[in-house]
Structure formats: C-alpha cells, structure tokens
Amino acid sequence: MNIVVLLKQTFDTEAKIALDAGGQINRQGVSLIINPYDEFAVEEALRLKEKNGGEVTVVSAGPPEAQDALRQALAMGADKAVHITDPALDGADEYTAAAVLAKALEGLQCDLVLAGWRAVDDGSAQVAVRVAEILGLPQVNVVTRLEVADGKAVATRDIEGGSEVVEVPLPAVITAQKGLNEPRYPSMKGIMQAKKKPMQKLSLGDLGLDAGQAAPKVKALSYSLPSARSAGKIVPGEVAEAACELARLLREEAKII
Amino acid sequence: MAKGIWVFAEQREGKVKKVTYELLSSGRKIADQTGEELCAVLLGKGVAGLAEGLGEYGADKVYVAESDQLADYTTDGYTKVLADLIKDHQPSAVLLGCTITGRDLAARVAQRVGAGLMTDCTALELADGQLNFTRPIYAGKAFVKAASPEARPVMATVRPNVLSVDAPQAGRKAEVVNVPVNLAAGDIRQIIKDVVRQISTRPELTEADVIVSGGRGMKGPENFKVLEELADVLGAAVGASRAAVDAGWIAQSFQVGQTGKTVSPVLYIACGISGAIQHLAGMGSSKCIVAINKDPEANIFKVADYGIVGDLFEVVPIFAEECKKLQA
Ligand SMILES: Cc1cc2nc3c(=O)[nH]c(=O)nc-3n(C[C@H](O)[C@H](O)[C@H](O)COP(=O)(O)OP(=O)(O)OC[C@H]3O[C@@H](n4cnc5c(N)ncnc54)[C@H](O)[C@@H]3O)c2cc1C
Ligand SMILES: Nc1ncnc2c1ncn2[C@@H]1O[C@H](COP(=O)(O)O)[C@@H](O)[C@H]1O
C-alpha cells in the first residue's frame, strides 16, 4: 500500500508573532516544526505501512528550510521525500499550494493521501481538500480513527456535538485531527538512515507548471497584531468574599451575567 | 457579470444554525450597498419550511434543494448541488459559517468553481466595491486582511459568534426557488455508517456566549462536575486546556487552543489554567476573561479582565451560588 503524506513546515506553536519593518510576518529567528496535525498524518501512514507493507512518501511545498521537516519525517520512518521549492511560490495561497501538490501527486502511484486537517499557521483547512478535488478523490476531514481494508477507508471524524463514521473507497484523502494517534519520536538510527533516503527537489518548471497556472486567487492586503490585552483587576478579599464580588462585578460593571 | 450575495443556510436536524442569521445580517448590509440580491441556499430533506425564517432575517431569495440524498451532509452530495448552483447563477460572493460542515464544503466547492476562499474570517468590509475579509492566522496571534480581487465568486467562511444578528422582520418574505436535485448513484462516495452525538443540553463550544474551562488544576475527571454546575447556572459550555484533555479527564472535542477549538465568547472563565501561549491563542479574543488560579504569577492573569487568586474548588461553588442568587 503506497501512501503519500502532505506535510507543511510551520512556525513552532511557542512562537511569538511580530511584524517586520515592511509590515510582513517576521520569520527571523522563529523555530520551525512539522505542522502538528501533519505529524499525526505521518504517524498514521507509518502504522499502516507497518501493517500492510508498501511505501510512505512525504511531499511538501515550501522554502528551502522545509527540507528539514521532510528530513524529520524520513527519520520517523517515511521512505522518500519530495520537496517542491521555487521562488515563484512566494505569496502562494491555498489554490497555488494545492495546484503544485496535486501536480506532484499525479506522478506518484498512491492508494491513500494523508494530510493534516489544518495548518497551524494559516489555519485554512483547505489545501488537502483542494488537492482531493483536483485529483477527483473523495475526502474525509478531521479524522480521529482510521481503518483501511479491502480497498476502503472507514474513518471516524469529528462533527459538532459528536462524531460520525464515514466509509469511502480508496484512493482517498484523509485529514488528521488530534487524537488519531501519538506520533513517535525519530530514533537515533532513524536519523542516521534519513540522511541516505531520497529527497527529490522539484521546481514549478519540473512539474510542468508556469507561475501563471498556479497564480493565487487570494491576496493578502495587510497584517496586524491583536491589540494587547492588559491585565485587569485581581478581585481582593478572602476567597468567599472575592467570589461574591466577582459575581457582582460581572453583573453590574461588565454587565454580562 | 457575477451578481448576488449568497449565504449557505446551514441546518442540522431541521434547525438553522445561528451563524446563518449572522451571515444574513451582514450580507443584507452588503447587498444593500452594492444593489445586489441576498440569496440563501438551503439543502437538506424536509427543510423547505425553514425558508420563511431566512426571509425574515433578510434573504430576498431562497434556493431550496431537497432530496433524500441530502438528508445527511456528505461532501460529495452537498458539493455537487452547491457548485452546480453557483455555476448556473454566477453569484459575486458566497459566504458560509466556519463550522465543521462549512469548512468541509467551502474548500471543495471553491476548488470546483475556481474560487479563492478565505476561511475562519472574523470581520468583513466593503471598501471601494471590494469585499475584504480579516482572518486570524497563527491561531489568533496575528490577523491578515485579504481579498480575492479577480476570481468570482469570492468565497469565505466566517467564524460563528463574531458577527451580530439584526432582529428578524416578521412577515418579510423571500422568493422561494425550488432546485431540482440530480444526484446519480455514484455521485456520493461517502457512506455514513454511524453518527454518535453526545447528548448535551449545553450550547456548542464555538457558539456559546459563556464558557467555563478547566485545566490541570482540576486534578481529575470527577471534578469537572464543579464546572458543569457553574455552566448550568450560566447557560455556558464547558471547555478545557490540553493538559486536561491529554490527562484523559475530558474528551478532545472540548479542548480550547491552538490545536483545539478557537472560541470568542462574551465571557470565558478559566479555572486552574496557567495561560500557555497555545491556550491563549484559542480564547484570547473572548470579550471578557475571568481567571481563577491559585498561583498569583500565572500567565493567565496577564490577559484576564478579572482574576481571583485562590483555590478553584473553594471559589467556583461560591461564585456559582452567588450568580444564581443575582440572576434570581
Ligand atoms: C504543539 C502544541 C500544541 C498545543 N496546543 C494546545 C491547545 O490547543 N490548548 C491548550 O490548552 N494547550 C495546548 N498546548 C499545551 C500548552 O503548552 C500547555 O501545556 C497547556 O495549555 C497547559 O494546560 P494547563 O494550563 O491546564 O496546565 P498547567 O500549565 O499545568 O497549569 C495548571 C494551572 O492550574 C493552577 N492550579 C492548580 N491547582 C489549582 C487549584 N486547586 N485552584 C486553582 N488553580 C489551580 C496552577 O497554578 C496552574 O497555573 C499545546 C502544546 C504544544 C506543544
Ligand atoms: N505547502 C504545503 N506543502 C505540503 N502540504 C501542505 C502545504 N500546505 C498545506 N498542506 C497540507 O494541507 C493541510 C491543510 O493545510 P491548510 O489548508 O494550509 O490549513 C496541512 O495540514 C498539510 O497536510
């Protein structure tokens, strides 16, 4: 069974966000990680491979540093990596990302595409779905449990106020939600082996695309930071007194209860 | 030329989601300024009766697509019907609620009709004839204002609970257009095998006006009862930090934060939560934050409007009792 995992490199969730002099998101000095949801996708792919055999390919579109995220997935146990990198991808939106990823996937024989349900940077939850649409594959999003057998995937997904179990024929695109599994850490041996595993580097031209074909639909106009919240008041007094005073403040001052 | 502001009227089990009315209220204002029609699109089975309410909340027209095959939401079924309608009528904008269904549907439809999509938006404005959307990125640590300058329709999903709802106008009528549903046997590849709903009388976390959240300070699953009692007094939803979820005290679906739900209630009460950056990312846009924590140095106090330094097991029951009294 051959599995492709779509993997995005994102800022560490610990990162504080600042704007640079040009009003853009400052990337300087920010540590980078595999998007946490994509880690669940990698782990699930590895478990399916361990059970059913086959190959796991991790694919990422992103700047040169994104190679590190791919290398880490190789160290976890993925077999090969495809890194799409091109200066023309600056300013890419989800439409662009999906166009290049889908193009790269066309060349790979795969039974299942796994991705994260959203990236913690743009929070869009679109790219994997768009890839599914381009490739004409069914999708199941926000999956917390996955079983694959007999050419079918049976996935439990979050819905509001509960969950549902959905069956789709393979190949399909499945996006991972927290709870799907507990990702492994790369072993020392894994890290050593990863250095020798194939990492294919592709430009837009290599994919047979020009920048026009993948031109973004959405343009960012400006960035801003939330107005800093300032510390309010500590309600004084003994616990019982403070608890009563808090109720009064919320009713009379804040007028919200 | 593309014309019409469309709102996807999300319903579940015959009840229209509140976010639909939020979108209609904002959509109404935009449509009035641009001189376009405001249309709602209603999909399901046995839902035609809901069209009336959509008119009262501002829709000029309601496209109703009813079929057995649309009784349950499936990506394939709903995408085909909505995308075909968009191709036939060429609206200039399509708005959906940023719910689990709205997200799933919007991205697939956007790709099918060649549209750009801005998700989880918290504000929209019409400036020089262009719709601009503001959306949080980095889980709320920053915002981007964006637009889809050329591709039509412009598509966006808007976060529930951020746009205000205008009072419905009793008797205001929308034109109802019944849409034939042509779904062939193979069109829907998703088979819904089972649906499990947690039976709860409490509001949905992302739609709640008040949220009472517990963290590692709860010390165990049984103690969430303390928060539930307060939640019942306030008509609140219960939430949790990742530490409480990872400890197995409460289900993942209650997690608030960067890898959980993003919420913006009127009142967020954090009990035994330290205020890690990933937690703040998910609730930092709450209108009023209350922190109850026994550590006066806890980070949560830096963002809280009101704080009590103390043991939550002492504070919360007294606070709940007092709220009950005040509300009586
Ligand atoms: C990739 C990644 C994603 C993450 N995503 C999320 C996320 O989505 N949401 C999230 O919440 N976290 C997330 N985290 C985890 C986050 O970093 C923190 O570890 C977590 O939020 C801590 O939860 P907590 O505040 O409940 O626990 P702690 O930090 O341990 O704080 C417990 C607090 O309870 C107080 N306390 C203890 N007993 C009492 C008592 N009796 N009365 C009053 N106060 C008491 C203590 O003083 C302390 O401040 C993420 C981390 C990573 C690495
Ligand atoms: N540039 C990218 N390269 C590879 N995968 C991506 C990329 N962008 C998004 N994805 C995948 O799509 C998922 C959803 O991303 P997003 O739509 O950006 O929230 C991510 O969790 C990844 O699995």
XYZ file of C-alpha atoms and ligand atoms in Angstrom:
661
model
C 0.000 0.000 0.000
C 1.516 3.299 -1.066
C 0.734 6.346 0.996
C 1.506 9.991 0.348
C 1.580 12.425 3.248
C 1.205 16.153 2.598
C 3.394 17.901 5.068
C 3.823 21.582 5.753
C 6.524 23.206 7.800
C 5.100 25.777 10.203
C 6.216 28.082 12.986
C 6.634 26.445 16.370
C 3.411 26.849 18.353
C 5.509 28.560 21.051
C 6.493 31.294 18.586
C 5.539 34.867 19.342
C 4.436 36.632 16.189
C 5.816 40.037 15.236
C 5.694 42.191 12.125
C 8.835 43.346 10.341
C 9.549 46.853 9.109
C 7.638 46.128 5.905
C 4.539 45.086 7.838
C 5.009 41.417 6.953
C 5.125 38.495 9.389
C 8.645 38.373 10.752
C 10.175 34.948 10.113
C 13.531 35.865 11.607
C 14.666 33.638 14.432
C 11.441 31.640 14.571
C 11.947 27.928 15.099
C 10.173 25.727 12.615
C 8.388 22.432 13.092
C 6.268 19.943 11.177
C 2.689 21.205 11.347
C 1.421 19.243 14.402
C -1.570 17.792 12.525
C 0.732 16.589 9.744
C 2.737 14.703 12.334
C -0.375 12.681 13.107
C -0.703 12.040 9.370
C 2.918 10.814 9.134
C 2.455 8.552 12.150
C -0.745 7.057 10.735
C 0.968 6.426 7.409
C 3.834 4.643 9.144
C 1.455 2.448 11.143
C -0.474 1.493 8.003
C 2.784 0.665 6.263
C 3.953 -1.449 9.154
C 0.710 -3.414 8.925
C 0.212 -3.625 5.179
C 3.634 -3.044 3.640
C 4.227 -0.503 0.890
C 5.875 2.856 0.865
C 5.374 6.221 2.513
C 6.247 9.356 0.541
C 6.194 12.749 2.226
C 5.566 15.760 -0.001
C 5.984 19.403 0.896
C 5.838 22.698 -0.972
C 7.818 25.403 0.725
C 11.039 27.352 1.114
C 14.450 25.643 1.259
C 14.162 25.159 5.055
C 11.109 22.926 4.546
C 13.643 20.217 3.743
C 14.274 19.899 7.485
C 10.649 18.991 8.126
C 10.771 16.391 5.361
C 14.039 15.028 6.749
C 12.422 14.667 10.142
C 9.549 12.675 8.635
C 12.127 10.447 6.932
C 13.786 9.969 10.311
C 10.422 8.915 11.748
C 10.350 6.209 9.084
C 8.991 7.598 5.822
C 10.733 6.165 2.743
C 11.179 9.118 0.449
C 10.521 12.816 0.222
C 9.511 15.257 -2.492
C 10.292 18.912 -1.916
C 8.677 21.441 -4.229
C 10.524 24.697 -3.888
C 10.546 27.690 -6.180
C 10.874 31.440 -5.628
C 7.690 31.776 -7.686
C 5.818 30.219 -4.768
C 6.266 33.318 -2.602
C 2.810 34.739 -1.973
C 1.219 31.366 -2.679
C -2.335 30.883 -1.460
C -4.139 27.604 -0.855
C -5.131 27.427 -4.518
C -1.478 27.665 -5.567
C -0.280 25.178 -2.962
C -2.934 22.677 -3.999
C -2.151 23.120 -7.697
C 1.525 22.241 -7.250
C 0.944 19.454 -4.740
C -1.706 17.809 -6.925
C 0.654 18.009 -9.888
C 3.394 16.297 -7.895
C 0.956 13.599 -6.770
C -0.125 12.810 -10.320
C 3.258 11.244 -10.867
C 3.049 9.049 -7.761
C 1.057 5.852 -7.591
C -0.789 6.035 -4.327
C -3.657 4.341 -2.539
C -4.127 6.903 0.167
C -3.267 10.560 0.752
C -2.948 11.681 4.352
C -2.686 15.294 5.473
C -3.338 17.457 8.479
C -6.838 18.877 8.776
C -5.378 22.341 9.017
C -2.030 24.061 9.210
C -1.476 25.958 12.457
C -0.055 28.972 10.603
C -2.729 29.917 8.069
C -5.397 27.785 9.738
C -7.140 27.449 6.388
C -8.066 23.781 6.293
C -8.262 23.945 2.513
C -5.148 22.640 0.824
C -5.773 18.929 1.307
C -9.417 19.301 0.263
C -8.429 21.211 -2.862
C -5.891 18.504 -3.713
C -8.654 15.901 -3.318
C -10.891 17.844 -5.679
C -8.184 18.279 -8.320
C -7.384 14.584 -8.241
C -11.065 13.645 -8.128
C -10.649 11.734 -4.862
C -13.167 11.548 -2.020
C -12.188 13.232 1.234
C -12.860 12.677 4.901
C -11.791 15.528 7.180
C -10.896 15.848 10.879
C -10.385 12.141 11.399
C -9.636 10.681 14.824
C -9.716 6.988 13.869
C -8.890 5.265 10.624
C -9.199 1.713 9.383
C -8.112 0.703 5.931
C -9.011 -2.648 4.365
C -10.423 -4.148 1.167
C -9.971 -1.004 -0.882
C -11.956 1.087 1.581
C -11.217 3.535 4.345
C -13.503 3.711 7.354
C -12.867 6.932 9.223
C -14.312 8.410 12.382
C -14.487 12.160 12.119
C -15.414 14.960 14.476
C -18.714 16.666 13.843
C -20.292 19.302 16.019
C -21.511 17.719 19.200
C -20.234 14.250 18.360
C -18.625 12.103 15.733
C -19.571 10.156 12.645
C -18.162 7.126 10.898
C -17.716 7.535 7.158
C -16.669 4.959 4.588
C -15.054 5.951 1.304
C -13.456 3.947 -1.485
C -9.678 4.221 -1.965
C -7.779 6.121 -3.115
C -8.996 8.886 -0.836
C -7.726 11.938 1.003
C -7.967 11.737 4.788
C -7.057 14.644 7.082
C -5.856 14.045 10.613
C -7.221 15.526 13.809
C -5.540 15.349 17.200
C -6.437 12.075 18.867
C -5.732 9.947 15.766
C -2.516 8.640 17.314
C 0.542 9.606 19.321
C 3.384 10.453 16.914
C 6.694 8.687 17.526
C 9.997 10.456 18.010
C 12.687 9.707 15.455
C 15.218 7.204 16.801
C 18.965 7.756 16.535
C 19.066 5.039 13.899
C 16.190 6.672 12.064
C 18.017 9.984 11.996
C 21.139 8.338 10.560
C 19.145 6.449 7.915
C 17.200 9.539 6.938
C 20.345 11.142 5.606
C 20.568 8.474 2.909
C 16.918 8.406 1.922
C 15.908 10.012 -1.379
C 14.836 13.648 -1.334
C 13.639 14.829 -4.718
C 13.715 18.567 -5.320
C 11.275 19.983 -7.864
C 10.698 23.448 -9.257
C 7.482 24.614 -10.895
C 9.150 24.031 -14.251
C 9.993 20.440 -13.289
C 6.292 19.911 -12.607
C 5.407 21.342 -15.993
C 3.716 24.368 -14.472
C 4.347 28.045 -15.019
C 3.708 30.683 -12.387
C 0.562 31.839 -14.207
C -1.123 28.453 -13.958
C -0.727 28.418 -10.224
C -1.341 32.141 -9.657
C -3.020 32.784 -6.308
C -6.677 33.797 -6.133
C -6.402 35.393 -2.709
C -4.099 38.312 -1.986
C -3.012 39.464 1.443
C -3.559 43.203 1.830
C -2.141 43.837 5.299
C -1.157 42.134 8.520
C -1.887 43.243 12.050
C -1.434 42.049 15.603
C -4.258 41.742 18.101
C -4.448 44.653 20.472
C -2.520 43.557 23.509
C -4.783 42.587 26.359
C -3.823 44.240 29.554
C -4.125 42.670 32.930
C -7.369 43.623 34.600
C -8.080 43.604 38.268
C -7.468 40.968 40.863
C -10.622 40.832 42.925
C -9.457 41.403 46.508
C -10.547 39.774 49.718
C -10.962 36.347 51.249
C -11.965 33.614 48.852
C -15.681 33.686 49.684
C -15.787 37.443 49.610
C -13.895 37.630 46.309
C -16.156 35.028 44.696
C -19.256 37.069 45.584
C -17.608 40.296 44.494
C -16.675 38.701 41.142
C -20.306 37.784 40.511
C -21.344 41.341 41.343
C -18.688 42.866 39.057
C -19.692 40.659 36.135
C -23.300 41.681 36.602
C -23.015 45.360 37.439
C -19.726 46.507 35.923
C -19.218 44.211 32.919
C -22.972 43.576 32.557
C -22.513 40.104 31.133
C -24.269 37.746 33.512
C -21.235 39.866 -14.650
C -21.315 37.973 -11.395
C -24.162 39.188 -9.217
C -25.694 38.258 -5.863
C -24.502 37.757 -2.333
C -25.121 34.181 -1.291
C -25.311 32.664 2.142
C -25.195 28.905 2.702
C -28.022 28.291 5.160
C -26.578 25.557 7.327
C -29.127 23.483 9.157
C -28.826 20.421 11.275
C -31.751 18.194 12.019
C -34.154 20.824 10.761
C -32.750 23.666 12.814
C -30.969 26.593 11.164
C -27.556 27.338 12.654
C -27.242 30.716 14.295
C -24.253 31.603 12.141
C -26.609 31.594 9.142
C -28.523 34.526 10.637
C -25.244 36.264 11.429
C -24.245 35.942 7.772
C -27.654 37.089 6.523
C -27.488 40.204 8.713
C -24.057 41.193 7.384
C -24.916 40.026 3.882
C -28.027 42.219 3.924
C -25.941 45.343 4.556
C -23.511 44.498 1.774
C -26.270 43.676 -0.678
C -27.986 46.987 0.085
C -24.776 48.869 -0.620
C -23.945 47.048 -3.839
C -27.524 46.836 -5.057
C -27.396 43.063 -5.312
C -29.800 40.395 -4.183
C -29.168 38.481 -0.968
C -29.844 34.799 -1.504
C -29.823 31.901 0.919
C -29.128 28.356 -0.209
C -30.851 25.673 1.815
C -30.019 21.993 1.324
C -31.487 19.011 3.107
C -34.567 16.880 3.401
C -37.849 18.220 4.685
C -36.337 21.661 5.272
C -38.460 23.847 2.966
C -40.310 25.230 5.983
C -37.113 26.928 7.126
C -37.129 29.272 4.110
C -39.635 31.557 5.789
C -37.301 32.360 8.658
C -34.464 33.061 6.241
C -36.631 35.703 4.587
C -37.346 37.330 7.921
C -33.627 37.556 8.575
C -33.030 39.354 5.290
C -32.847 36.923 2.349
C -34.505 38.147 -0.854
C -34.470 34.696 -2.381
C -34.029 31.201 -1.010
C -32.843 28.367 -3.222
C -34.198 25.175 -1.697
C -32.738 21.819 -2.736
C -34.466 18.909 -1.104
C -33.754 15.241 -1.546
C -33.374 12.017 0.407
C -29.750 12.093 -0.691
C -29.231 15.402 1.109
C -30.732 14.251 4.403
C -27.245 13.679 5.833
C -24.399 16.019 4.995
C -21.938 14.377 2.625
C -19.083 16.236 0.967
C -19.891 14.886 -2.477
C -23.662 15.415 -2.374
C -23.620 18.924 -0.988
C -20.652 19.994 -3.123
C -22.326 18.947 -6.343
C -25.585 20.739 -5.597
C -23.975 23.951 -4.354
C -21.279 24.089 -7.045
C -23.833 23.490 -9.817
C -25.996 26.293 -8.459
C -23.003 28.623 -8.358
C -22.076 27.749 -11.935
C -25.654 28.341 -13.095
C -26.253 31.652 -11.325
C -22.761 33.198 -11.009
C -23.048 34.973 -7.653
C -20.387 37.531 -6.786
C -19.862 36.217 -3.246
C -20.649 33.036 -1.331
C -20.491 33.062 2.471
C -20.623 30.063 4.773
C -20.305 29.618 8.523
C -16.904 28.368 9.605
C -18.344 25.222 11.141
C -17.083 21.698 10.540
C -19.562 21.356 7.696
C -18.944 24.856 6.340
C -15.205 24.258 6.196
C -15.522 20.861 4.556
C -17.947 22.123 1.929
C -16.452 25.548 1.205
C -12.987 24.317 0.286
C -14.279 21.630 -2.037
C -16.758 23.950 -3.739
C -14.155 26.719 -4.055
C -11.808 24.413 -5.903
C -14.574 23.123 -8.156
C -15.700 26.597 -9.216
C -12.165 28.033 -9.344
C -12.673 30.436 -6.460
C -10.393 31.814 -3.803
C -11.510 31.110 -0.255
C -10.769 32.896 2.995
C -11.615 30.763 5.999
C -12.494 31.484 9.612
C -12.952 35.207 8.999
C -13.761 37.461 11.923
C -14.622 40.644 10.013
C -15.665 41.713 6.552
C -15.924 45.114 4.936
C -16.878 46.560 1.616
C -14.208 49.050 0.515
C -14.154 50.606 -2.953
C -16.523 47.935 -4.163
C -14.260 45.121 -2.976
C -15.068 42.699 -0.182
C -12.174 42.476 2.244
C -12.002 39.808 4.912
C -9.986 39.796 8.107
C -8.948 36.425 9.444
C -6.766 35.226 12.270
C -3.531 33.464 11.411
C -1.092 31.713 13.731
C -4.162 30.753 15.754
C -5.060 34.327 16.541
C -1.557 35.618 17.251
C -1.901 37.816 14.145
C -4.500 38.848 11.595
C -4.406 39.202 7.854
C -6.749 41.312 5.787
C -7.216 39.673 2.412
C -9.318 39.779 -0.695
C -9.958 37.845 -3.851
C -9.606 40.710 -6.339
C -10.484 38.886 -9.549
C -11.877 35.378 -9.253
C -15.669 35.193 -8.810
C -17.366 34.268 -6.670
C -15.392 35.489 -3.701
C -15.777 32.785 -1.096
C -15.381 32.994 2.662
C -16.267 31.111 5.791
C -16.983 33.292 8.802
C -16.437 32.263 12.389
C -19.659 31.768 14.353
C -20.444 34.259 17.087
C -18.472 37.250 15.781
C -20.998 38.996 13.513
C -24.076 40.456 15.143
C -27.606 39.400 14.243
C -30.225 42.007 13.390
C -33.750 41.490 14.648
C -35.861 39.476 12.188
C -38.707 41.289 10.437
C -41.878 39.327 10.973
C -43.729 38.784 7.728
C -40.811 39.731 5.463
C -40.981 37.228 2.620
C -38.311 35.741 0.416
C -38.955 34.336 -3.019
C -38.554 30.582 -2.778
C -36.921 28.813 -5.713
C -37.075 25.044 -5.672
C -33.978 23.497 -7.154
C -34.154 20.046 -8.732
C -31.556 17.685 -7.306
C -29.840 15.476 -9.854
C -27.566 13.160 -7.960
C -26.713 9.866 -9.600
C -25.961 6.708 -7.618
C -22.175 7.071 -7.841
C -22.078 10.797 -7.141
C -21.868 10.382 -3.378
C -18.881 8.306 -2.372
C -19.137 8.907 1.379
C -21.269 6.349 3.182
C -22.280 7.487 6.656
C -22.044 4.335 8.767
C -22.835 5.762 12.144
C -23.418 9.047 13.944
C -22.706 9.414 17.626
C -23.958 12.529 19.359
C -23.065 13.456 22.858
C -26.391 14.237 24.401
C -25.923 17.605 25.975
C -28.251 20.385 26.896
C -25.341 22.801 26.869
C -24.533 25.047 23.921
C -21.914 24.136 21.345
C -18.453 25.316 22.457
C -17.865 27.509 19.400
C -21.319 29.085 19.621
C -21.554 29.606 23.364
C -21.773 33.078 24.865
C -20.217 31.852 28.084
C -17.551 29.168 28.512
C -16.310 27.677 31.754
C -12.971 25.971 31.159
C -10.851 23.706 33.326
C -7.172 22.838 33.191
C -4.655 20.700 35.012
C -5.779 22.414 38.204
C -8.979 20.332 38.023
C -6.871 17.403 39.274
C -9.198 14.699 37.953
C -12.163 13.877 35.721
C -14.689 13.709 38.561
C -14.026 17.340 39.456
C -15.378 18.661 36.183
C -18.757 18.358 37.907
C -17.865 21.568 39.745
C -17.547 23.368 36.412
C -20.663 21.755 34.991
C -22.704 23.075 37.883
C -21.439 26.591 37.211
C -22.040 26.089 33.475
C -25.647 25.159 34.174
C -26.183 28.326 36.187
C -24.718 30.491 33.408
C -26.087 28.566 30.426
C -22.455 28.042 29.492
C -20.481 25.466 27.542
C -17.633 23.589 29.240
C -14.121 23.745 27.791
C -10.682 22.505 28.762
C -6.964 23.012 28.318
C -4.865 20.473 26.507
C -3.369 19.330 29.793
C -6.830 18.250 30.978
C -7.565 16.564 27.648
C -4.220 14.774 27.486
C -4.735 13.527 31.027
C -7.894 11.868 29.743
C -10.212 13.815 32.029
C -12.361 15.184 29.243
C -12.780 14.468 25.523
C -10.617 16.090 22.885
C -13.642 17.887 21.427
C -13.636 20.172 24.487
C -10.060 21.388 24.001
C -9.634 25.116 23.521
C -6.466 26.454 21.927
C -4.086 26.290 19.028
C -4.693 22.593 18.460
C -8.267 22.684 19.720
C -11.243 24.942 19.214
C -10.952 28.677 18.749
C -13.626 30.429 20.721
C -14.700 34.022 21.224
C -17.443 34.063 23.818
C -18.653 37.094 25.715
C -17.318 35.544 28.911
C -14.539 32.964 29.316
C -13.879 31.648 32.793
C -10.522 29.832 33.063
C -10.229 27.623 36.124
C -6.906 26.042 37.009
C -5.421 27.018 33.648
C -1.962 28.619 33.559
C -2.421 30.518 30.303
C 0.136 28.925 27.951
C 0.549 30.703 24.628
C -1.213 27.847 22.806
C -4.221 28.127 25.093
C -4.397 31.918 24.812
C -4.349 31.589 21.042
C -7.701 29.820 21.195
C -9.548 32.112 23.575
C -7.682 35.422 23.545
C -10.420 37.136 21.547
C -13.045 36.496 24.245
C -14.730 39.723 25.230
C -14.218 39.227 28.955
C -11.786 36.786 30.541
C -12.001 35.664 34.151
C -9.163 33.650 35.697
C -9.345 31.580 38.841
C -5.935 30.254 39.744
C -4.069 29.723 42.978
C -0.764 30.924 41.560
C -0.665 34.744 41.520
C 2.166 34.571 38.937
C 0.141 32.515 36.457
C 0.313 33.912 32.929
C -3.470 33.831 32.573
C -3.716 36.833 34.911
C -1.853 38.914 32.323
C -4.818 38.680 29.974
C -7.692 38.363 32.427
C -10.138 41.215 32.956
C -10.961 39.842 36.391
C -8.934 37.427 38.445
C -9.220 35.628 41.712
C -6.098 34.199 43.295
C -7.363 31.169 45.132
C -8.295 27.509 45.129
C -10.835 26.916 42.392
C -12.563 24.246 44.465
C -13.389 26.913 47.035
C -14.071 29.770 44.643
C -16.192 28.158 41.933
C -19.046 26.779 44.090
C -19.456 30.060 45.981
C -19.279 32.010 42.731
C -21.898 29.729 41.160
C -24.184 30.139 44.161
C -23.829 33.923 44.045
C -24.539 34.059 40.294
C -27.677 32.028 40.876
C -28.803 34.482 43.546
C -28.111 37.523 41.361
C -29.985 36.015 38.440
C -32.995 35.045 40.542
C 2.058 21.757 19.517
C 1.365 22.140 20.785
C 0.021 22.473 20.718
C -0.678 22.818 21.893
N -1.999 23.134 21.797
C -2.689 23.475 22.917
C -4.068 23.811 22.880
O -4.716 23.787 21.821
N -4.702 24.143 24.025
C -4.055 24.169 25.227
O -4.704 24.471 26.239
N -2.761 23.849 25.304
C -2.058 23.490 24.189
N -0.740 23.133 24.299
C -0.184 22.902 25.633
C 0.259 24.143 26.363
O 1.602 24.424 26.017
C 0.173 23.913 27.902
O 0.953 22.789 28.236
C -1.256 23.681 28.408
O -2.120 24.684 27.924
C -1.256 23.700 29.948
O -2.536 23.411 30.433
P -2.953 23.935 31.866
O -2.905 25.412 31.895
O -4.266 23.293 32.177
O -1.869 23.262 32.810
P -0.693 23.920 33.646
O 0.146 24.763 32.797
O -0.068 22.811 34.390
O -1.461 24.874 34.637
C -2.304 24.442 35.669
C -2.686 25.664 36.457
O -3.639 25.305 37.448
C -3.364 26.026 38.632
N -3.983 25.268 39.741
C -3.647 24.044 40.189
N -4.478 23.665 41.175
C -5.370 24.671 41.342
C -6.477 24.875 42.225
N -6.858 23.960 43.100
N -7.151 26.028 42.144
C -6.782 26.992 41.253
N -5.754 26.849 40.391
C -5.049 25.696 40.454
C -1.871 26.129 38.691
O -1.476 27.249 39.467
C -1.504 26.301 37.216
O -1.416 27.659 36.847
C -0.017 22.813 23.136
C 1.341 22.499 23.187
C 2.020 22.180 22.035
C 3.475 21.855 22.128
N 2.820 23.849 1.307
C 2.330 22.647 1.659
N 3.031 21.527 1.415
C 2.539 20.310 1.747
N 1.365 20.134 2.348
C 0.609 21.215 2.626
C 1.062 22.527 2.303
N 0.117 23.392 2.709
C -0.857 22.658 3.276
N -0.566 21.344 3.219
C -1.374 20.205 3.726
O -2.730 20.616 3.833
C -3.148 20.623 5.190
C -4.072 21.780 5.458
O -3.370 22.989 5.291
P -4.063 24.411 5.240
O -5.107 24.356 4.186
O -2.969 25.352 4.923
O -4.657 24.644 6.603
C -1.858 20.652 6.003
O -2.050 20.076 7.282
C -0.928 19.826 5.119
O -1.137 18.444 5.292
